[in-house]
Tab-separated table of C-alpha atoms in Angstrom:
chain	number	residue	atom	x	y	z
A	230	MET	CA	54.361	-45.048	-11.482
A	231	ILE	CA	51.276	-46.135	-9.551
A	232	VAL	CA	51.848	-43.444	-6.910
A	233	ARG	CA	52.320	-40.811	-9.624
A	234	LYS	CA	49.089	-41.945	-11.305
A	235	TYR	CA	47.062	-41.479	-8.088
A	236	TRP	CA	48.568	-38.006	-7.547
A	237	LEU	CA	47.546	-37.062	-11.076
A	238	ILE	CA	43.969	-38.213	-10.498
A	239	LEU	CA	43.728	-36.219	-7.243
A	240	ALA	CA	45.129	-33.124	-8.934
A	241	LEU	CA	42.573	-33.369	-11.710
A	242	LEU	CA	39.766	-33.721	-9.182
A	243	PHE	CA	40.843	-30.561	-7.342
A	244	MET	CA	41.295	-28.657	-10.582
A	245	ALA	CA	37.873	-29.656	-11.972
A	246	PRO	CA	35.282	-26.886	-11.585
A	247	LEU	CA	32.369	-27.578	-9.241
A	248	ASN	CA	28.964	-27.714	-10.900
A	249	TRP	CA	26.801	-25.295	-8.933
A	250	ALA	CA	23.038	-25.424	-9.448
A	251	ALA	CA	22.894	-21.645	-9.023
A	252	ASP	CA	24.781	-18.577	-7.882
A	253	ILE	CA	23.267	-16.298	-5.233
A	254	ASP	CA	24.028	-13.053	-7.029
A	255	SER	CA	22.464	-10.467	-4.722
A	256	ALA	CA	20.113	-10.010	-1.772
A	257	ARG	CA	17.467	-7.473	-0.794
A	258	LEU	CA	15.731	-6.901	2.546
A	259	TRP	CA	12.296	-5.257	2.899
A	260	PRO	CA	11.111	-4.576	6.489
A	261	ALA	CA	7.348	-3.979	6.797
A	262	PRO	CA	5.123	-3.413	9.867
A	263	ASP	CA	3.943	-7.035	10.011
A	264	ASN	CA	6.785	-8.909	8.299
A	265	THR	CA	10.313	-8.761	6.935
A	266	ARG	CA	11.061	-10.106	3.462
A	267	LEU	CA	14.483	-11.372	2.401
A	268	VAL	CA	14.903	-11.929	-1.351
A	269	LEU	CA	17.842	-13.810	-2.823
A	270	ASP	CA	18.476	-13.310	-6.552
A	271	LEU	CA	19.557	-16.560	-8.195
A	272	SER	CA	21.149	-17.500	-11.507
A	273	GLY	CA	18.858	-20.548	-11.718
A	274	PRO	CA	16.334	-22.668	-9.791
A	275	VAL	CA	17.359	-24.224	-6.458
A	276	GLU	CA	16.181	-26.701	-3.843
A	277	HIS	CA	16.068	-25.330	-0.319
A	278	ARG	CA	14.899	-26.045	3.234
A	279	VAL	CA	14.016	-23.686	6.093
A	280	PHE	CA	13.857	-24.508	9.807
A	281	THR	CA	14.117	-22.700	13.131
A	282	LEU	CA	16.346	-23.082	16.183
A	283	ALA	CA	15.750	-21.821	19.721
A	284	ASN	CA	17.912	-20.419	22.535
A	285	PRO	CA	18.865	-18.166	20.826
A	286	SER	CA	16.156	-17.769	18.168
A	287	ARG	CA	17.428	-18.424	14.659
A	288	VAL	CA	16.083	-19.149	11.189
A	289	VAL	CA	18.231	-21.434	9.052
A	290	VAL	CA	18.069	-21.600	5.240
A	291	ASP	CA	19.879	-24.473	3.504
A	292	ILE	CA	20.321	-24.133	-0.278
A	293	ASP	CA	21.551	-27.119	-2.264
A	294	SER	CA	24.444	-26.851	-4.747
A	295	ALA	CA	24.761	-23.074	-4.600
A	296	ARG	CA	27.510	-20.494	-4.427
A	297	LEU	CA	27.134	-17.252	-2.464
A	298	ASP	CA	28.330	-14.193	-4.396
A	299	ALA	CA	26.151	-11.682	-2.497
A	300	ASP	CA	27.416	-9.626	0.437
A	301	LEU	CA	24.808	-10.383	3.113
A	302	GLY	CA	26.697	-8.266	5.609
A	303	ALA	CA	25.877	-5.129	3.598
A	304	LEU	CA	22.117	-5.465	4.238
A	305	ASP	CA	20.510	-2.827	6.479
A	306	LEU	CA	18.940	-4.790	9.362
A	307	ASN	CA	17.225	-1.832	11.061
A	308	ASP	CA	13.602	-2.602	12.046
A	309	SER	CA	13.885	-6.041	10.447
A	310	GLY	CA	13.798	-8.203	13.573
A	311	ILE	CA	17.151	-9.680	12.467
A	312	SER	CA	20.258	-8.896	14.520
A	313	ARG	CA	22.835	-10.674	12.334
A	314	ILE	CA	23.107	-12.779	9.149
A	315	ARG	CA	25.753	-15.495	8.886
A	316	SER	CA	26.572	-17.933	6.079
A	317	GLY	CA	28.844	-20.849	5.322
A	318	VAL	CA	29.490	-23.815	3.041
A	319	ARG	CA	28.282	-27.269	4.084
A	320	ASN	CA	28.531	-30.722	2.501
A	321	GLY	CA	31.135	-29.411	0.082
A	322	GLY	CA	28.779	-27.435	-2.146
A	323	ASP	CA	25.657	-26.376	-0.229
A	324	ILE	CA	25.087	-22.969	1.353
A	325	ARG	CA	23.693	-22.452	4.860
A	326	ILE	CA	22.376	-19.000	5.812
A	327	VAL	CA	21.596	-18.345	9.481
A	328	LEU	CA	19.474	-15.395	10.603
A	329	ASP	CA	19.904	-14.458	14.268
A	330	LEU	CA	16.576	-12.992	15.391
A	331	SER	CA	15.994	-10.080	17.742
A	332	ALA	CA	12.192	-10.384	17.529
A	333	ARG	CA	9.641	-13.177	17.381
A	334	LEU	CA	9.280	-14.056	13.688
A	335	ASN	CA	7.749	-17.030	11.871
A	336	PRO	CA	9.423	-18.036	8.560
A	337	ARG	CA	7.669	-18.849	5.281
A	338	SER	CA	9.612	-19.432	2.060
A	339	PHE	CA	8.984	-20.002	-1.627
A	340	THR	CA	10.728	-19.598	-4.986
A	341	LEU	CA	9.702	-17.395	-7.901
A	342	ARG	CA	10.353	-17.846	-11.604
A	343	PRO	CA	11.831	-15.050	-13.740
A	344	ASN	CA	9.649	-12.112	-14.764
A	345	GLU	CA	10.233	-8.874	-16.699
A	346	GLN	CA	12.289	-7.319	-13.881
A	347	TYR	CA	13.978	-10.224	-12.091
A	348	GLY	CA	15.385	-13.708	-12.633
A	349	HIS	CA	14.930	-16.695	-10.339
A	350	ARG	CA	14.387	-15.727	-6.695
A	351	LEU	CA	14.185	-17.366	-3.288
A	352	VAL	CA	11.848	-15.414	-0.991
A	353	LEU	CA	11.896	-15.756	2.796
A	354	ASP	CA	9.056	-14.028	4.651
A	355	LEU	CA	9.564	-13.564	8.396
A	356	GLU	CA	6.096	-12.839	9.723
A	357	ARG	CA	5.324	-11.225	13.053
A	358	PRO	CA	2.601	-13.050	15.005
A	359	PRO	CA	-0.833	-11.328	15.212
A	360	GLY	CA	-0.781	-8.506	17.736
A	361	LEU	CA	2.993	-8.022	17.557
A	362	ALA	CA	3.156	-5.946	14.375
A	363	MET	CA	5.195	-2.758	14.526
A	364	GLU	CA	3.493	0.611	14.316
A	365	PRO	CA	3.857	2.172	10.831
A	366	GLN	CA	6.098	5.237	10.640
A	367	GLU	CA	3.115	7.463	9.877
A	368	ARG	CA	1.147	6.527	12.985
A	369	GLN	CA	-2.377	7.766	12.553
A	370	VAL	CA	-3.831	9.777	15.438
A	371	SER	CA	-7.605	9.943	15.519
A	372	LYS	CA	-9.061	13.411	15.088
A	373	THR	CA	-12.581	12.270	16.065
A	374	VAL	CA	-14.733	15.057	17.503
A	375	ASN	CA	-16.299	14.424	20.899
A	376	ASP	CA	-19.528	16.374	20.654
A	377	LEU	CA	-22.436	16.032	23.097
A	378	SER	CA	-23.892	13.015	21.236
A	379	ASN	CA	-20.439	11.504	20.570
A	380	GLN	CA	-21.395	10.950	16.943
A	381	GLN	CA	-19.137	13.347	15.040
A	382	ARG	CA	-16.509	10.959	13.777
A	383	ASN	CA	-14.208	11.629	10.855
A	384	ILE	CA	-14.563	10.198	7.366
A	385	ILE	CA	-11.810	7.584	7.033
A	386	VAL	CA	-10.055	7.293	3.668
A	387	ALA	CA	-7.632	4.455	2.895
A	388	ILE	CA	-4.913	5.588	0.456
A	389	ASP	CA	-3.213	2.647	-1.224
A	390	ALA	CA	0.062	3.241	-3.075
A	391	GLY	CA	0.387	0.341	-5.509
A	392	HIS	CA	3.243	-2.165	-5.594
A	393	GLY	CA	6.277	-1.601	-3.328
A	394	GLY	CA	9.350	-3.436	-2.132
A	395	GLU	CA	10.143	-6.481	-4.252
A	396	ASP	CA	7.423	-5.428	-6.721
A	397	PRO	CA	8.506	-2.194	-8.495
A	398	GLY	CA	5.437	-2.089	-10.745
A	399	ALA	CA	5.836	-0.573	-14.190
A	400	ILE	CA	9.183	0.895	-15.247
A	401	GLY	CA	9.485	3.914	-17.545
A	402	GLY	CA	11.895	4.304	-20.413
A	403	LYS	CA	14.191	6.454	-18.249
A	404	GLY	CA	14.011	4.052	-15.317
A	405	THR	CA	11.207	5.722	-13.356
A	406	LEU	CA	9.646	3.165	-10.997
A	407	GLU	CA	5.890	3.097	-10.540
A	408	LYS	CA	6.181	2.231	-6.833
A	409	HIS	CA	8.087	5.476	-6.125
A	410	VAL	CA	5.780	7.706	-8.180
A	411	VAL	CA	2.563	6.429	-6.629
A	412	MET	CA	4.001	6.585	-3.104
A	413	ALA	CA	4.809	10.261	-3.647
A	414	ILE	CA	1.256	10.953	-4.886
A	415	ALA	CA	-0.219	8.958	-1.993
A	416	ARG	CA	1.753	10.957	0.596
A	417	GLU	CA	0.670	14.246	-1.014
A	418	LEU	CA	-2.964	13.121	-1.020
A	419	TYR	CA	-2.613	12.076	2.623
A	420	ASP	CA	-1.255	15.500	3.607
A	421	GLN	CA	-4.035	17.316	1.759
A	422	LEU	CA	-6.885	15.218	3.144
A	423	ASN	CA	-5.414	15.323	6.637
A	424	ALA	CA	-5.661	19.115	6.520
A	425	VAL	CA	-9.409	19.012	5.729
A	426	LYS	CA	-11.664	19.149	8.757
A	427	GLY	CA	-13.715	16.007	9.181
A	428	TYR	CA	-11.340	13.669	7.294
A	429	GLU	CA	-8.900	11.088	8.636
A	430	PRO	CA	-6.788	9.476	5.889
A	431	PHE	CA	-4.256	6.698	6.371
A	432	LEU	CA	-1.650	5.071	4.136
A	433	VAL	CA	-2.121	1.361	3.463
A	434	ARG	CA	1.633	0.981	3.065
A	435	THR	CA	3.864	3.542	4.729
A	436	GLY	CA	7.194	2.591	3.179
A	437	ASP	CA	8.920	0.685	0.398
A	438	TYR	CA	7.676	-2.836	1.089
A	439	TYR	CA	5.235	-5.227	-0.545
A	440	VAL	CA	1.647	-5.709	0.676
A	441	PRO	CA	-0.460	-8.500	-0.932
A	442	LEU	CA	-3.656	-7.321	-2.597
A	443	GLN	CA	-5.918	-9.199	-0.210
A	444	ARG	CA	-4.038	-7.706	2.759
A	445	ARG	CA	-4.564	-4.195	1.384
A	446	ARG	CA	-8.325	-4.763	1.425
A	447	GLN	CA	-8.124	-6.245	4.914
A	448	ILE	CA	-6.234	-3.215	6.247
A	449	ALA	CA	-8.925	-0.878	4.881
A	450	ARG	CA	-11.732	-2.927	6.429
A	451	GLN	CA	-9.945	-3.299	9.784
A	452	LYS	CA	-9.653	0.481	10.034
A	453	ASN	CA	-13.339	0.892	9.059
A	454	ALA	CA	-12.505	2.905	5.954
A	455	ASP	CA	-15.351	4.790	4.266
A	456	LEU	CA	-13.427	4.823	0.963
A	457	PHE	CA	-10.484	2.926	-0.542
A	458	VAL	CA	-8.381	4.764	-3.159
A	459	SER	CA	-5.660	2.753	-4.915
A	460	ILE	CA	-3.113	4.779	-6.890
A	461	HIS	CA	-1.151	3.377	-9.836
A	462	ALA	CA	0.842	4.511	-12.880
A	463	ASP	CA	0.919	1.621	-15.282
A	464	ALA	CA	2.537	0.792	-18.612
A	465	PHE	CA	1.423	-0.637	-21.926
A	466	THR	CA	3.204	-2.514	-24.706
A	467	SER	CA	3.156	0.608	-26.878
A	468	PRO	CA	4.727	3.928	-25.783
A	469	GLN	CA	1.894	5.733	-27.616
A	470	ALA	CA	-0.652	4.680	-24.976
A	471	SER	CA	-1.432	7.690	-22.805
A	472	GLY	CA	-3.960	9.234	-20.468
A	473	ALA	CA	-5.140	8.842	-16.899
A	474	SER	CA	-8.060	6.582	-15.972
A	475	VAL	CA	-10.381	5.882	-13.063
A	476	PHE	CA	-11.550	2.321	-12.468
A	477	ALA	CA	-14.194	0.605	-10.372
A	478	LEU	CA	-14.701	-3.120	-10.004
A	479	SER	CA	-16.488	-5.035	-12.712
A	480	SER	CA	-18.297	-8.257	-11.847
A	481	ASN	CA	-18.886	-9.084	-15.519
A	482	GLY	CA	-15.527	-8.525	-17.176
A	483	ALA	CA	-13.803	-5.348	-18.235
A	484	THR	CA	-15.252	-2.487	-20.235
A	485	SER	CA	-12.332	-2.238	-22.650
A	486	ALA	CA	-9.337	-4.161	-23.904
A	487	MET	CA	-7.064	-1.732	-22.042
A	488	ALA	CA	-8.982	-2.275	-18.807
A	489	ARG	CA	-8.610	-6.041	-19.143
A	490	TYR	CA	-4.896	-5.691	-19.847
A	491	LEU	CA	-4.239	-3.434	-16.847
A	492	ALA	CA	-6.312	-5.616	-14.514
A	493	ASP	CA	-4.350	-8.687	-15.575
A	494	GLN	CA	-1.068	-6.870	-14.997
A	495	GLU	CA	-2.015	-5.621	-11.521
A	496	ASN	CA	-3.548	-8.902	-10.379
A	497	ALA	CA	-0.506	-10.820	-11.600
A	498	SER	CA	1.655	-8.851	-9.162
A	499	ASP	CA	-0.129	-10.650	-6.308
A	500	VAL	CA	1.357	-14.032	-7.209
A	501	ILE	CA	3.676	-13.570	-4.225
A	502	GLY	CA	0.911	-13.207	-1.667
A	503	GLY	CA	-2.021	-15.116	-3.154
A	504	ILE	CA	-5.628	-13.979	-3.557
A	505	ASN	CA	-8.488	-15.270	-1.425
A	506	GLY	CA	-12.166	-14.437	-1.358
A	507	VAL	CA	-14.137	-12.714	1.390
A	508	SER	CA	-14.503	-14.939	4.459
A	509	LEU	CA	-18.027	-15.556	5.715
A	510	GLU	CA	-17.329	-18.894	7.318
A	511	ASP	CA	-20.318	-18.906	9.660
A	512	LYS	CA	-22.825	-18.643	6.776
A	513	ASP	CA	-24.044	-21.387	4.474
A	514	GLU	CA	-23.110	-21.206	0.809
A	515	VAL	CA	-26.374	-19.714	-0.486
A	516	LEU	CA	-26.634	-17.047	2.229
A	517	ARG	CA	-22.977	-16.189	1.848
A	518	SER	CA	-23.429	-15.658	-1.880
A	519	VAL	CA	-26.528	-13.487	-1.417
A	520	LEU	CA	-24.945	-11.310	1.297
A	521	VAL	CA	-21.804	-10.690	-0.700
A	522	ASP	CA	-23.785	-9.975	-3.867
A	523	LEU	CA	-26.065	-7.449	-2.127
A	524	SER	CA	-23.164	-5.716	-0.447
A	525	MET	CA	-21.084	-5.626	-3.617
A	526	THR	CA	-23.982	-4.188	-5.621
A	527	ALA	CA	-24.442	-1.232	-3.262
A	528	THR	CA	-20.705	-0.738	-2.877
A	529	LEU	CA	-20.132	-0.816	-6.637
A	530	ARG	CA	-22.794	1.851	-7.149
A	531	SER	CA	-20.972	4.128	-4.681
A	532	SER	CA	-17.610	3.282	-6.251
A	533	LEU	CA	-18.818	4.342	-9.712
A	534	ASP	CA	-20.256	7.554	-8.275
A	535	VAL	CA	-17.132	8.638	-6.388
A	536	GLY	CA	-15.023	7.578	-9.380
A	537	SER	CA	-17.017	9.936	-11.598
A	538	SER	CA	-16.446	12.759	-9.117
A	539	ILE	CA	-12.670	12.194	-9.161
A	540	LEU	CA	-12.560	11.800	-12.940
A	541	GLY	CA	-14.343	15.145	-13.342
A	542	GLU	CA	-11.643	16.890	-11.296
A	543	MET	CA	-8.753	15.103	-13.020
A	544	ARG	CA	-9.879	16.345	-16.464
A	545	ASP	CA	-8.503	19.782	-15.527
A	546	VAL	CA	-5.050	18.335	-14.778
A	547	ALA	CA	-4.395	15.342	-17.022
A	548	ARG	CA	-5.411	14.000	-20.384
A	549	MET	CA	-7.948	11.232	-19.714
A	550	HIS	CA	-7.715	7.878	-21.461
A	551	LYS	CA	-11.500	7.507	-21.233
A	552	ASN	CA	-14.160	10.073	-20.306
A	553	THR	CA	-16.082	7.657	-18.090
A	554	VAL	CA	-15.212	5.421	-15.164
A	555	GLU	CA	-14.015	2.096	-16.525
A	556	GLN	CA	-14.631	-1.236	-14.860
A	557	ALA	CA	-12.247	-4.168	-14.563
A	558	GLY	CA	-11.568	-7.109	-12.284
A	559	PHE	CA	-8.850	-5.554	-10.131
A	560	ALA	CA	-8.385	-7.821	-7.113
A	561	VAL	CA	-7.545	-4.850	-4.897
A	562	LEU	CA	-11.057	-3.423	-5.459
A	563	LYS	CA	-12.945	-6.539	-4.347
A	564	SER	CA	-13.955	-5.425	-0.856
A	565	PRO	CA	-17.685	-6.133	-0.412
A	566	ASP	CA	-18.448	-3.244	1.926
A	567	VAL	CA	-15.947	-0.453	1.204
A	568	PRO	CA	-16.426	1.715	-1.916
A	569	SER	CA	-13.183	1.277	-3.841
A	570	ILE	CA	-11.613	2.952	-6.854
A	571	LEU	CA	-8.321	2.624	-8.672
A	572	VAL	CA	-6.727	5.724	-10.206
A	573	GLU	CA	-4.292	5.195	-13.062
A	574	THR	CA	-2.403	8.491	-13.002
A	575	GLY	CA	-0.911	7.950	-16.461
A	576	PHE	CA	1.239	5.613	-18.532
A	577	ILE	CA	4.809	5.530	-17.311
A	578	SER	CA	5.688	3.857	-20.629
A	579	ASN	CA	4.786	7.104	-22.430
A	580	PRO	CA	7.824	9.466	-22.460
A	581	THR	CA	5.746	12.626	-21.903
A	582	GLU	CA	3.726	11.145	-19.066
A	583	GLU	CA	6.835	9.626	-17.477
A	584	ALA	CA	8.318	13.137	-17.355
A	585	ASN	CA	5.079	14.551	-15.918
A	586	LEU	CA	4.882	11.895	-13.210
A	587	GLY	CA	8.481	12.637	-12.304
A	588	SER	CA	7.533	16.250	-11.562
A	589	ARG	CA	6.640	17.075	-7.960
A	590	ALA	CA	4.405	19.951	-9.066
A	591	TYR	CA	2.461	17.697	-11.427
A	592	ARG	CA	2.042	15.009	-8.758
A	593	ARG	CA	0.702	17.671	-6.388
A	594	LYS	CA	-1.885	18.711	-8.973
A	595	LEU	CA	-2.980	15.106	-9.411
A	596	ALA	CA	-3.317	14.661	-5.649
A	597	THR	CA	-5.338	17.880	-5.427
A	598	ALA	CA	-7.725	16.676	-8.136
A	599	ILE	CA	-8.239	13.355	-6.343
A	600	ARG	CA	-8.776	15.116	-3.014
A	601	GLN	CA	-11.311	17.505	-4.510
A	602	GLY	CA	-13.188	14.633	-6.117
A	603	VAL	CA	-13.279	12.718	-2.832
A	604	THR	CA	-14.461	15.620	-0.678
A	605	ALA	CA	-17.043	16.730	-3.254
A	606	TRP	CA	-18.568	13.247	-3.268
A	607	PHE	CA	-18.677	12.993	0.525
A	608	GLU	CA	-20.284	16.416	0.768
A	609	ARG	CA	-23.130	14.998	-1.312
A	610	ASN	CA	-23.076	11.604	0.416
A	611	PRO	CA	-21.806	12.056	3.986
A	612	PRO	CA	-21.740	8.837	6.049
A	613	PRO	CA	-24.153	8.975	9.008
A	614	GLY	CA	-22.557	9.971	12.286
A	615	THR	CA	-19.696	11.933	10.728
A	616	TRP	CA	-18.791	15.564	11.281
A	617	VAL	CA	-19.459	16.241	7.589
A	618	ALA	CA	-22.989	14.827	7.934
A	619	TRP	CA	-23.554	16.874	11.076
A	620	GLN	CA	-22.308	20.015	9.325
A	621	GLN	CA	-24.669	19.361	6.409
A	622	ARG	CA	-27.645	19.081	8.768
A	623	ASN	CA	-26.736	22.268	10.587
A	624	ALA	CA	-25.559	24.276	7.574
A	625	GLY	CA	-28.554	26.611	7.798
A	626	GLU	CA	-27.825	27.392	11.450
A	627	LEU	CA	-24.120	28.157	11.049
A	628	ARG	CA	-22.411	31.369	9.992
A	629	ARG	CA	-18.800	31.862	8.967
A	630	TYR	CA	-16.646	34.383	10.831
A	631	VAL	CA	-13.034	35.379	10.069
A	632	VAL	CA	-10.937	36.121	13.161
A	633	VAL	CA	-9.397	39.621	13.264
A	634	ARG	CA	-6.748	41.236	15.454
A	635	GLY	CA	-7.889	41.586	19.076
A	636	ASP	CA	-10.463	38.778	18.914
A	637	THR	CA	-10.760	36.229	21.695
A	638	LEU	CA	-12.974	33.171	21.724
A	639	SER	CA	-14.883	34.446	24.742
A	640	ALA	CA	-15.514	37.839	23.091
A	641	ILE	CA	-16.737	36.207	19.878
A	642	ALA	CA	-19.034	33.919	21.889
A	643	SER	CA	-20.441	36.862	23.833
A	644	ARG	CA	-21.102	38.957	20.703
A	645	ASN	CA	-22.932	36.059	19.023
A	646	GLY	CA	-25.048	34.906	21.955
A	647	THR	CA	-23.341	31.535	22.368
A	648	SER	CA	-20.790	29.935	24.698
A	649	VAL	CA	-17.075	29.201	24.424
A	650	ALA	CA	-17.815	25.510	24.922
A	651	ARG	CA	-20.276	25.558	22.013
A	652	LEU	CA	-17.756	27.342	19.722
A	653	LYS	CA	-15.074	24.822	20.621
A	654	GLU	CA	-17.463	21.937	19.937
A	655	VAL	CA	-18.600	23.219	16.529
A	656	ASN	CA	-15.080	24.101	15.368
A	657	GLN	CA	-13.239	21.078	16.791
A	658	LEU	CA	-11.060	23.263	19.009
A	659	ASN	CA	-9.080	21.623	21.808
A	660	ASP	CA	-8.441	24.939	23.550
A	661	ALA	CA	-9.392	28.601	23.305
A	662	ASP	CA	-6.429	29.635	21.124
A	663	ILE	CA	-7.383	31.251	17.800
A	664	ARG	CA	-5.353	33.042	15.129
A	665	ILE	CA	-5.906	36.002	12.820
A	666	GLY	CA	-7.508	34.898	9.564
A	667	GLN	CA	-8.917	31.682	11.040
A	668	VAL	CA	-12.450	30.875	9.851
A	669	LEU	CA	-14.887	29.927	12.607
A	670	LEU	CA	-18.371	28.498	12.320
A	671	ILE	CA	-20.794	30.465	14.504
A	672	PRO	CA	-23.910	28.595	15.687
A	673	GLY	CA	-27.224	30.354	16.071
A	674	ALA	CA	-28.098	31.809	19.490
């Protein structure tokens, strides 16, 4: 009887369900140029630890009292710096996940509470050390003109597609994701500006991955951007809210209840990366405050001006929520020395505007309006040392000529009393090849 009693107790123990703290329901991987992010979706909060092992390089994640329901082997590891992901059960009820690394990566982890799109999450960021970041897919090649004074640089425009990766942004009633819409508009704007002589745009994010708001500003400043354009398509609590908007930074609060709401929504998305102020560590507190204030004042004036130019062009394409540039405390606009604007292309929560933003033709029109607003402003305010500024100074000395059949660069130069070298310099030509219909600028004799 005693033996039978012990067997019964053991059987009950094996039959009793284990009490897991959380299930790991799914996993997502987001490779970016300077990091790779692994996100584990959880059914509840967990305790975890992360450490590294060498020879070979590995990152180990231990999760207490968890059950793995996700298929980690189905993740696409291309360009992630991870060669293989393994997992197993330890201590009877804990999960160990091992990442075999193919690149030098430094781990950083944290957990996130549920939001409107996701439940509990464990986030593992594998960061590439400074100087070892991968080149973005759209590698930017400088188009700078080498004239005799070496001063004809291009105007550099940073195009920032909001959200990305783990952060989808606003979601429309039919499931349209803001991050996909704004990326499409950003790429169209890039293509259009890249085709304009004297302009050199670049994309702040080149794929579907998350970039913290502070990092977006840093990227623009590192590339010496003359303008920062952030593109969004937000949502409101009511589907009746509609209209596009153009925003600049406000140092004294927002100009409307809607502006405050949108700023709060966008800034809240940076909880993953954190928000820090501008670093002026070698200055004392008073001087630092004065320098930032002076720079921000001048930059804000330019931001409002270029925003007005873009808003004027967008009126012909979209219904505007407000007829003036609004101001709000968007963290992404807080660069002290780069004029910055944020374009809300419409409310994805509005059924009509969701359909419009889903249309490629409509997105192209929006990008065209933004491009026209940008170039019109720079034509009035060209940065010193740029080709646009040089063209403005020499506008009275230049004539336009349309190439016809039989023309050669040497013949055109001879007829107009100039040289082939001078024609190539003025028109940014790398060689003497020209095509029928091409417009050339002809300098005076």
